[in-house]
PDB file of C-alpha atoms in Angstrom:
ATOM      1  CA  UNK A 921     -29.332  41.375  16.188  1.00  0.00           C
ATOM      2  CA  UNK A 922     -28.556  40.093  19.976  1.00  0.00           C
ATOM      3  CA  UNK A 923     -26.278  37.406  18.439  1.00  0.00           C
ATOM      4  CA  UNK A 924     -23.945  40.291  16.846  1.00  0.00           C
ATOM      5  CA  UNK A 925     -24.274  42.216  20.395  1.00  0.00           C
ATOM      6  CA  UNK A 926     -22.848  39.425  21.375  1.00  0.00           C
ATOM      7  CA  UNK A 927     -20.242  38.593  19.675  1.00  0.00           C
ATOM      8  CA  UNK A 928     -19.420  42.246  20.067  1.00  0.00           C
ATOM      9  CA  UNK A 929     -19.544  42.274  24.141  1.00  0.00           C
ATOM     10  CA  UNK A 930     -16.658  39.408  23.605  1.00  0.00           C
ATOM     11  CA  UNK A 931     -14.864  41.461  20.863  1.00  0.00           C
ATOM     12  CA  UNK A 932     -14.743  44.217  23.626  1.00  0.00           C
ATOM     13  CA  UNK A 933     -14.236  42.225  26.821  1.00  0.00           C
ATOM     14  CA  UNK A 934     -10.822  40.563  24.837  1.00  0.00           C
ATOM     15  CA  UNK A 935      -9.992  44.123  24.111  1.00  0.00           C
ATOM     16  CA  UNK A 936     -10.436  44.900  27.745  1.00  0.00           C
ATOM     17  CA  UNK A 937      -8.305  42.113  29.262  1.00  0.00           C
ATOM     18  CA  UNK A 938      -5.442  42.439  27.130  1.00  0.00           C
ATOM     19  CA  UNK A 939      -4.639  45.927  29.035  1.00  0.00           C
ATOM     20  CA  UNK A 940      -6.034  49.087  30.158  1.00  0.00           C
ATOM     21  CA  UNK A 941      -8.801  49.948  27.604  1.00  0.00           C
ATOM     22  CA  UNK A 942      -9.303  53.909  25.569  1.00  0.00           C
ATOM     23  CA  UNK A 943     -12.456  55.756  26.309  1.00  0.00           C
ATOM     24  CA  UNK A 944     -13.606  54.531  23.080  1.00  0.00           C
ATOM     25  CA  UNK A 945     -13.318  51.049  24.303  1.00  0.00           C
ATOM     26  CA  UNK A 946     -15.334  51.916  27.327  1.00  0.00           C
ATOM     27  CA  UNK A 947     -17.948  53.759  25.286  1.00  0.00           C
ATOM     28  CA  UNK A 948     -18.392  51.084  23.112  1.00  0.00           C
ATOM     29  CA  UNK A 949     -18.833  48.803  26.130  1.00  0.00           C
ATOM     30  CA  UNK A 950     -21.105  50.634  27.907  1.00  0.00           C
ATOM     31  CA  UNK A 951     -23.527  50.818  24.579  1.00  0.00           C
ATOM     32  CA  UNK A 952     -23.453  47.266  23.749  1.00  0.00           C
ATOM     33  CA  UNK A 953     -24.140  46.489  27.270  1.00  0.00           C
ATOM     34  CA  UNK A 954     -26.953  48.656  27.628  1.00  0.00           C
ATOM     35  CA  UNK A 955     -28.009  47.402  24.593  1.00  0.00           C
ATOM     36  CA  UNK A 956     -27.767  43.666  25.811  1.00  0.00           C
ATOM     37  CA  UNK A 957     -29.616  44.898  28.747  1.00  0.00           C
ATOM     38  CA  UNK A 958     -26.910  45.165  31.594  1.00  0.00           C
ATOM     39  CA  UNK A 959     -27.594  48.750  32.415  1.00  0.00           C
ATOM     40  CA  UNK A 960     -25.119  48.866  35.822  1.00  0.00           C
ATOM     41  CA  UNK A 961     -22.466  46.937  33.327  1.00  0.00           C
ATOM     42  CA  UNK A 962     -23.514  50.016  30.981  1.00  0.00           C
ATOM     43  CA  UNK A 963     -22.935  52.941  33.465  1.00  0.00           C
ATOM     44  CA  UNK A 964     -19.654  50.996  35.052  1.00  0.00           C
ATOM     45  CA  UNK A 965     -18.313  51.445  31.740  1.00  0.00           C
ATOM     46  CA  UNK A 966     -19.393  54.698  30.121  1.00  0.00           C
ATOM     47  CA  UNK A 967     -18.256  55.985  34.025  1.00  0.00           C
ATOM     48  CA  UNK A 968     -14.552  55.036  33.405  1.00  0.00           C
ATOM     49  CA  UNK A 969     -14.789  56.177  29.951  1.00  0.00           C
ATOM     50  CA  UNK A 970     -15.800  59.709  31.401  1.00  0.00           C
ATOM     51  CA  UNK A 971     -13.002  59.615  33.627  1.00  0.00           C
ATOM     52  CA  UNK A 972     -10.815  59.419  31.070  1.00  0.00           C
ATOM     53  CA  UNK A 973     -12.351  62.303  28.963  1.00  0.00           C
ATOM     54  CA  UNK A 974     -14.691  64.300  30.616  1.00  0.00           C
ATOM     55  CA  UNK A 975     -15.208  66.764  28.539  1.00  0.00           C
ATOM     56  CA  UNK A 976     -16.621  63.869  25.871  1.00  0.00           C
ATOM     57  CA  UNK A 977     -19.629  65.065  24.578  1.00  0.00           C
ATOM     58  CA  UNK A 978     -20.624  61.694  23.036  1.00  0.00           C
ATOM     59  CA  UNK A 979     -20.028  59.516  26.327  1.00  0.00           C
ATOM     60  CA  UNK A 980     -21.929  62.218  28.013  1.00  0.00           C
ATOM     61  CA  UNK A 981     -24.608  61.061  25.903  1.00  0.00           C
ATOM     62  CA  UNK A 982     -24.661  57.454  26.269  1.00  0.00           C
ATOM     63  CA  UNK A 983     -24.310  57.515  30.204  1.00  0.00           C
ATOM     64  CA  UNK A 984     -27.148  60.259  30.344  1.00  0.00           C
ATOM     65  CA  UNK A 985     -28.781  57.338  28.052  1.00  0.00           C
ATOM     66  CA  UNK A 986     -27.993  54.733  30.678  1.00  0.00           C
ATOM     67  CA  UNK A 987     -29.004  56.447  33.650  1.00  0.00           C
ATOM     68  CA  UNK A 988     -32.361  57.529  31.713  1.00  0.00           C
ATOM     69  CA  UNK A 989     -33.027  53.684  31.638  1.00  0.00           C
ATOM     70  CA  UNK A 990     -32.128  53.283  35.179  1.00  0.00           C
ATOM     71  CA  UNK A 991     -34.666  56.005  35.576  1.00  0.00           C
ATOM     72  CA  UNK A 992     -32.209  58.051  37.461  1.00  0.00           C
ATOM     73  CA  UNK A 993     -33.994  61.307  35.237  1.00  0.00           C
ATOM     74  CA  UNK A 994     -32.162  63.779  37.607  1.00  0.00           C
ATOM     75  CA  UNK A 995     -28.903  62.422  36.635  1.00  0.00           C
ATOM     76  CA  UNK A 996     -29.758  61.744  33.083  1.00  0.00           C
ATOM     77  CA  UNK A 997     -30.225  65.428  32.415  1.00  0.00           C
ATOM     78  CA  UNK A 998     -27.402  66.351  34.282  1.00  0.00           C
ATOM     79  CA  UNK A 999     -25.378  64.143  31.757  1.00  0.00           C
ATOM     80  CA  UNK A1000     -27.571  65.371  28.720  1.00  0.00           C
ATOM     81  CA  UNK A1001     -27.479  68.697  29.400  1.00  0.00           C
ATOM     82  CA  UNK A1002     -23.357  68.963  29.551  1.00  0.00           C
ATOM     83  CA  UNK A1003     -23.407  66.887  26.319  1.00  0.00           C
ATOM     84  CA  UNK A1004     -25.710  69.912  24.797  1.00  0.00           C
ATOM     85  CA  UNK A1005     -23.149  72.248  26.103  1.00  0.00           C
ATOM     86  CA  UNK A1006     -20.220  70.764  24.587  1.00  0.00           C
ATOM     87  CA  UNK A1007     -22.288  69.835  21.218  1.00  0.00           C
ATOM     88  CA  UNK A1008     -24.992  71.920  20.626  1.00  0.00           C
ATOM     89  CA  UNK A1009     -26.502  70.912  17.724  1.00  0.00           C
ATOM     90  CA  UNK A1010     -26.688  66.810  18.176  1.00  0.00           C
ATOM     91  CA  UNK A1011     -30.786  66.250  17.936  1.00  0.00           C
ATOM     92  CA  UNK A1012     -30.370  63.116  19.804  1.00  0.00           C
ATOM     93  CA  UNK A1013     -29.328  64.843  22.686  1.00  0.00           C
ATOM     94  CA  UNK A1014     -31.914  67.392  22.518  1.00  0.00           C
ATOM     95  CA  UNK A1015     -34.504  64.501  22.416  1.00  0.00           C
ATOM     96  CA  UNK A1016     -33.418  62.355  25.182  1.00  0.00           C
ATOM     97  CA  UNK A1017     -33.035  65.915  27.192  1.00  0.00           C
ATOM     98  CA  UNK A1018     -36.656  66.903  26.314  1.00  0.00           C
ATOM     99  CA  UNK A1019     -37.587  63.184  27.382  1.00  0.00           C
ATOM    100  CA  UNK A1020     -35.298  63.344  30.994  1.00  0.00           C
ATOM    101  CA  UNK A1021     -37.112  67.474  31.444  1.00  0.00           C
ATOM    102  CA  UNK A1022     -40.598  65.983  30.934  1.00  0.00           C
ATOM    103  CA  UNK A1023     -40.251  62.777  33.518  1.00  0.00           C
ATOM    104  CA  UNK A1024     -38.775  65.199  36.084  1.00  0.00           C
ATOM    105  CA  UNK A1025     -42.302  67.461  35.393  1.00  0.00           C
ATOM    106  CA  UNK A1026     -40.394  70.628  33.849  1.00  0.00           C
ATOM    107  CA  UNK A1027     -42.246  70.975  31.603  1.00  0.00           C
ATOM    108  CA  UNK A1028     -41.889  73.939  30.315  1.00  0.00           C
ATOM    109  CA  UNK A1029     -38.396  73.328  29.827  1.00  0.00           C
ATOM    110  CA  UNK A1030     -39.088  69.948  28.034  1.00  0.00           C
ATOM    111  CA  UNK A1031     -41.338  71.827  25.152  1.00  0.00           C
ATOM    112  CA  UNK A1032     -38.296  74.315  24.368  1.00  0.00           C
ATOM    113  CA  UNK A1033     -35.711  71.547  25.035  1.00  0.00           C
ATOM    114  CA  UNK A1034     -38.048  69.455  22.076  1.00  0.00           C
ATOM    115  CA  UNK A1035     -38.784  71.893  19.951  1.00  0.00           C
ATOM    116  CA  UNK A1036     -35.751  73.081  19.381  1.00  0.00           C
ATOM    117  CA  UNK A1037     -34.941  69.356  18.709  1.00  0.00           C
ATOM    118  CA  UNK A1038     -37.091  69.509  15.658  1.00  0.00           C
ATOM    119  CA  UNK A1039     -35.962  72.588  14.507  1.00  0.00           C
ATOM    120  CA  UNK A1040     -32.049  70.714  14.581  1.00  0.00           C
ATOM    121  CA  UNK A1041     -31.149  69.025  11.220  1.00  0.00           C
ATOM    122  CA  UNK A1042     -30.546  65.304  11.962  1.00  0.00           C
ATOM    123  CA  UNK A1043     -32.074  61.793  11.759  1.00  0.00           C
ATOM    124  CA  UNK A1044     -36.012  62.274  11.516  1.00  0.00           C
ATOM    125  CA  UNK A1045     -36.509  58.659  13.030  1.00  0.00           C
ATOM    126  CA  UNK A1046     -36.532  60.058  16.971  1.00  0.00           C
ATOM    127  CA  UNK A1047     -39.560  62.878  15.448  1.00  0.00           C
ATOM    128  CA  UNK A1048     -42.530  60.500  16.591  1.00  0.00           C
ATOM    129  CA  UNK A1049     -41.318  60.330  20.181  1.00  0.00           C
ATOM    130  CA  UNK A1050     -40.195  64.221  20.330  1.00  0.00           C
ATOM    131  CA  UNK A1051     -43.736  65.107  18.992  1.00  0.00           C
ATOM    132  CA  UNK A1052     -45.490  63.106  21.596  1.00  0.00           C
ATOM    133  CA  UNK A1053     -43.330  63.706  24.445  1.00  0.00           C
ATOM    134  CA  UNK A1054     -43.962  67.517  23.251  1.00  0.00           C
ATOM    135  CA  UNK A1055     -47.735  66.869  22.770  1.00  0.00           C
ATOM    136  CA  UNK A1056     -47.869  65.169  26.494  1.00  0.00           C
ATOM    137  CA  UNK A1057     -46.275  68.291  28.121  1.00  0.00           C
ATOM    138  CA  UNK A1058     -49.049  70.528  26.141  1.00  0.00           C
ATOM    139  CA  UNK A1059     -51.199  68.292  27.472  1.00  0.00           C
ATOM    140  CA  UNK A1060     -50.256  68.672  31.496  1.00  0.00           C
ATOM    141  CA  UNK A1061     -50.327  72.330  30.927  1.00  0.00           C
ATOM    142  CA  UNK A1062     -53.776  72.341  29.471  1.00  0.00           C
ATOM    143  CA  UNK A1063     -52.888  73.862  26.467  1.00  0.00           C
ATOM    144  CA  UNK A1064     -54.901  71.472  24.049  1.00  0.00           C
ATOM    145  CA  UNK A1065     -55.034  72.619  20.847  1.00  0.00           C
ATOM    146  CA  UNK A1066     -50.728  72.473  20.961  1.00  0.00           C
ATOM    147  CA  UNK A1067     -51.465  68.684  22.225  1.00  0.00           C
ATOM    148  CA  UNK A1068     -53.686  67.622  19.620  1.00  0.00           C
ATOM    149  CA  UNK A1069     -51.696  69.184  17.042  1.00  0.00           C
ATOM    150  CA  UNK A1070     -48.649  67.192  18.459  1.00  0.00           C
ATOM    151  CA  UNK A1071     -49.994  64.124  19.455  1.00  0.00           C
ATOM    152  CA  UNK A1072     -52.120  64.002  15.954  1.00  0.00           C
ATOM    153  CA  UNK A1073     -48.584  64.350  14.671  1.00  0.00           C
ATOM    154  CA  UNK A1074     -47.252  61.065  16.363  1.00  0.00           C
ATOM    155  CA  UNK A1075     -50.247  59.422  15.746  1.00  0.00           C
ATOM    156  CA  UNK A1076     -49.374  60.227  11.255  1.00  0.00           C
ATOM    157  CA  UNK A1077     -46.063  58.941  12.185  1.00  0.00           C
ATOM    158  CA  UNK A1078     -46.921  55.890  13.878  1.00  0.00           C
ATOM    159  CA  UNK A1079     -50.296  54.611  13.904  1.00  0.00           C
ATOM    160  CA  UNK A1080     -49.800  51.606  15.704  1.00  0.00           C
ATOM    161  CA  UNK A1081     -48.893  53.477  19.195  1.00  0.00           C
ATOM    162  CA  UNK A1082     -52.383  52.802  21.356  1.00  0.00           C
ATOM    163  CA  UNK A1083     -50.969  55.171  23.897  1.00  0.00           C
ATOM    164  CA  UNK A1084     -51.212  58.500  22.164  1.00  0.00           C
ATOM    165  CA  UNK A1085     -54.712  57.257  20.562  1.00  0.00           C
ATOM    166  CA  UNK A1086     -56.119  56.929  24.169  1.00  0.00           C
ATOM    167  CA  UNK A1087     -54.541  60.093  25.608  1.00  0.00           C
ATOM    168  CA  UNK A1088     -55.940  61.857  22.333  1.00  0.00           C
ATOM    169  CA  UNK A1089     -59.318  60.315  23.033  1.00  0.00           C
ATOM    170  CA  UNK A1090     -59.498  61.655  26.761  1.00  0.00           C
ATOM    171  CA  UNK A1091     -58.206  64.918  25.827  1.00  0.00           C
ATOM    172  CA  UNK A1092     -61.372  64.757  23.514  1.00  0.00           C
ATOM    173  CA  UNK A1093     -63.768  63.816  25.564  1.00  0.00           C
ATOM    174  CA  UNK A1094     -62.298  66.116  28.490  1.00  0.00           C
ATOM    175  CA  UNK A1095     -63.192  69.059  25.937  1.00  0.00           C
ATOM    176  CA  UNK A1096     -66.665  67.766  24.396  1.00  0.00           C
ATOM    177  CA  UNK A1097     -65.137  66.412  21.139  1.00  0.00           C
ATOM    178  CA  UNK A1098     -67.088  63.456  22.261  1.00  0.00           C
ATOM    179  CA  UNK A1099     -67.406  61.871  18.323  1.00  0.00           C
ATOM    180  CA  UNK A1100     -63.206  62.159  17.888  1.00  0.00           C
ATOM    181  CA  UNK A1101     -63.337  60.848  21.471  1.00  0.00           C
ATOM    182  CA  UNK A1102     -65.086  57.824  20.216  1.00  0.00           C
ATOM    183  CA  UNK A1103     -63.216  57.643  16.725  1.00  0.00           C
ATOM    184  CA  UNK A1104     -59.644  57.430  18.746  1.00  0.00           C
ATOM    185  CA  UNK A1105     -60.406  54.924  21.359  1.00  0.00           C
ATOM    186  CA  UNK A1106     -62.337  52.739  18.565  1.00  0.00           C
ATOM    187  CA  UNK A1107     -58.716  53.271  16.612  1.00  0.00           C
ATOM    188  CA  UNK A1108     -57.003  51.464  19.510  1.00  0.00           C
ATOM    189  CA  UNK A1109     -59.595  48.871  19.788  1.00  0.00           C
ATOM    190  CA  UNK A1110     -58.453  47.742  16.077  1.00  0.00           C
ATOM    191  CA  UNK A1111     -55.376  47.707  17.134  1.00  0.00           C
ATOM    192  CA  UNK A1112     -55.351  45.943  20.001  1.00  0.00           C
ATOM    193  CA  UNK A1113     -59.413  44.240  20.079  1.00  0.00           C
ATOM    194  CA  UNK A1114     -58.792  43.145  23.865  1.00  0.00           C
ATOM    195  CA  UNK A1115     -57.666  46.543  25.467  1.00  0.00           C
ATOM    196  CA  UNK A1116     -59.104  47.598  28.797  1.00  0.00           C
ATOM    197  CA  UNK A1117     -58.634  50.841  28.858  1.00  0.00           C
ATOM    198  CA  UNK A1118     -60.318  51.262  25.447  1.00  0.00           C
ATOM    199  CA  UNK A1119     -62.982  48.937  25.994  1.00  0.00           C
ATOM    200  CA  UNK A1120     -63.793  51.128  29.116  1.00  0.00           C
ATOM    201  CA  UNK A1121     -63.990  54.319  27.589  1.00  0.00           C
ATOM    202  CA  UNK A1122     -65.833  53.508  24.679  1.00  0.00           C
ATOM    203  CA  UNK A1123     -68.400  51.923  27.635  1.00  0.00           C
ATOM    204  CA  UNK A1124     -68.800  55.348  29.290  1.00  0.00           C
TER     205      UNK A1124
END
């Protein structure tokens, strides 16, 4: 897969230097660069492609992407949430908004922002990380029962992510489910036999 980002960065770059590129040059650019892992190559490019249409809804998108991986979250939602404006009902959007609203601790605003992701038709692949994300916020606000049913969620869609088993397991034990407690973090030990943080808990 990197060999065909590749060959697709050069595609682009010859593109470039043979005069001044479209916004759907520069879009393209800044994906496959973020994608090869140059995020300030990324942004360079989705920024000129903005400046030559700003009212883009898709390029809005990818530099809110960019700038999510630069962990610039205050920008990233800035970005997102125009995208939203001019497109509506894109669920990718919604999710990387609901993402950018829960790192910046709104997180209110991050449960509506995902839920009404997963009540948007679209790609189901992005559900795992909505419901989590959604389960987390649930979580901060101590409303449990939403979290478990969330996270429990994730956890059917990918069973492999250690993360959510552990934060499911504390959330447990935190309200005297010690035996699920116990059944989660011995989950994540199967999964990954030399974890700390597992090991730990299932000490206490």
């Amino acid at each position: 897969m990197l060999g065909d980002y590749q060959g697709a960065l050069e595609d682009l770059n010859n593109c470039c230097s043979l005069g001044e590129p479209d916004a759907f040059t520069l879009q393209s650019l800044g994906s496959v660069k973020r994608s090869l892992g140059d995020l300030q190559g990324s942004l360079d490019a989705f920024n000129r492609a903005a400046n030559l249409q700003p009212t883009s809804w898709y390029i809005l998108r990818g530099r809110g992407l960019t700038k999510m991986e630069l962990e610039d979250d205050a920008g990233a939602l800035e970005d997102l949430a125009r995208a939203n404006q001019l497109e509506p009902n894109d669920k990718a959007t919604l999710h990387q908004m609901g993402i950018a609203l829960y790192n910046l601790q709104m997180l209110t605003e991050a449960i509506n922002v995902l839920t009404k992701a997963l009540q948007t038709n679209g790609s189901e692949e992005g559900d795992v990380e909505i419901y989590k994300f959604r389960g987390l916020a649930f979580a901060q606000l101590k409303q449990y029962e939403q979290a478990f049913h969330d996270l429990d969620i994730s956890h059917h869609i990918d069973s492999s992510d250690v993360f959510v088993l552990l934060t499911c397991g504390g959330l447990k034990r935190m309200c005297d489910r010690k035996e699920e407690a116990l059944e989660d973090f011995t989950l994540a030990l199967q999964i990954e036999p030399n974890n700390v943080e597992a090991l730990q808990r299932i000490g206490k």
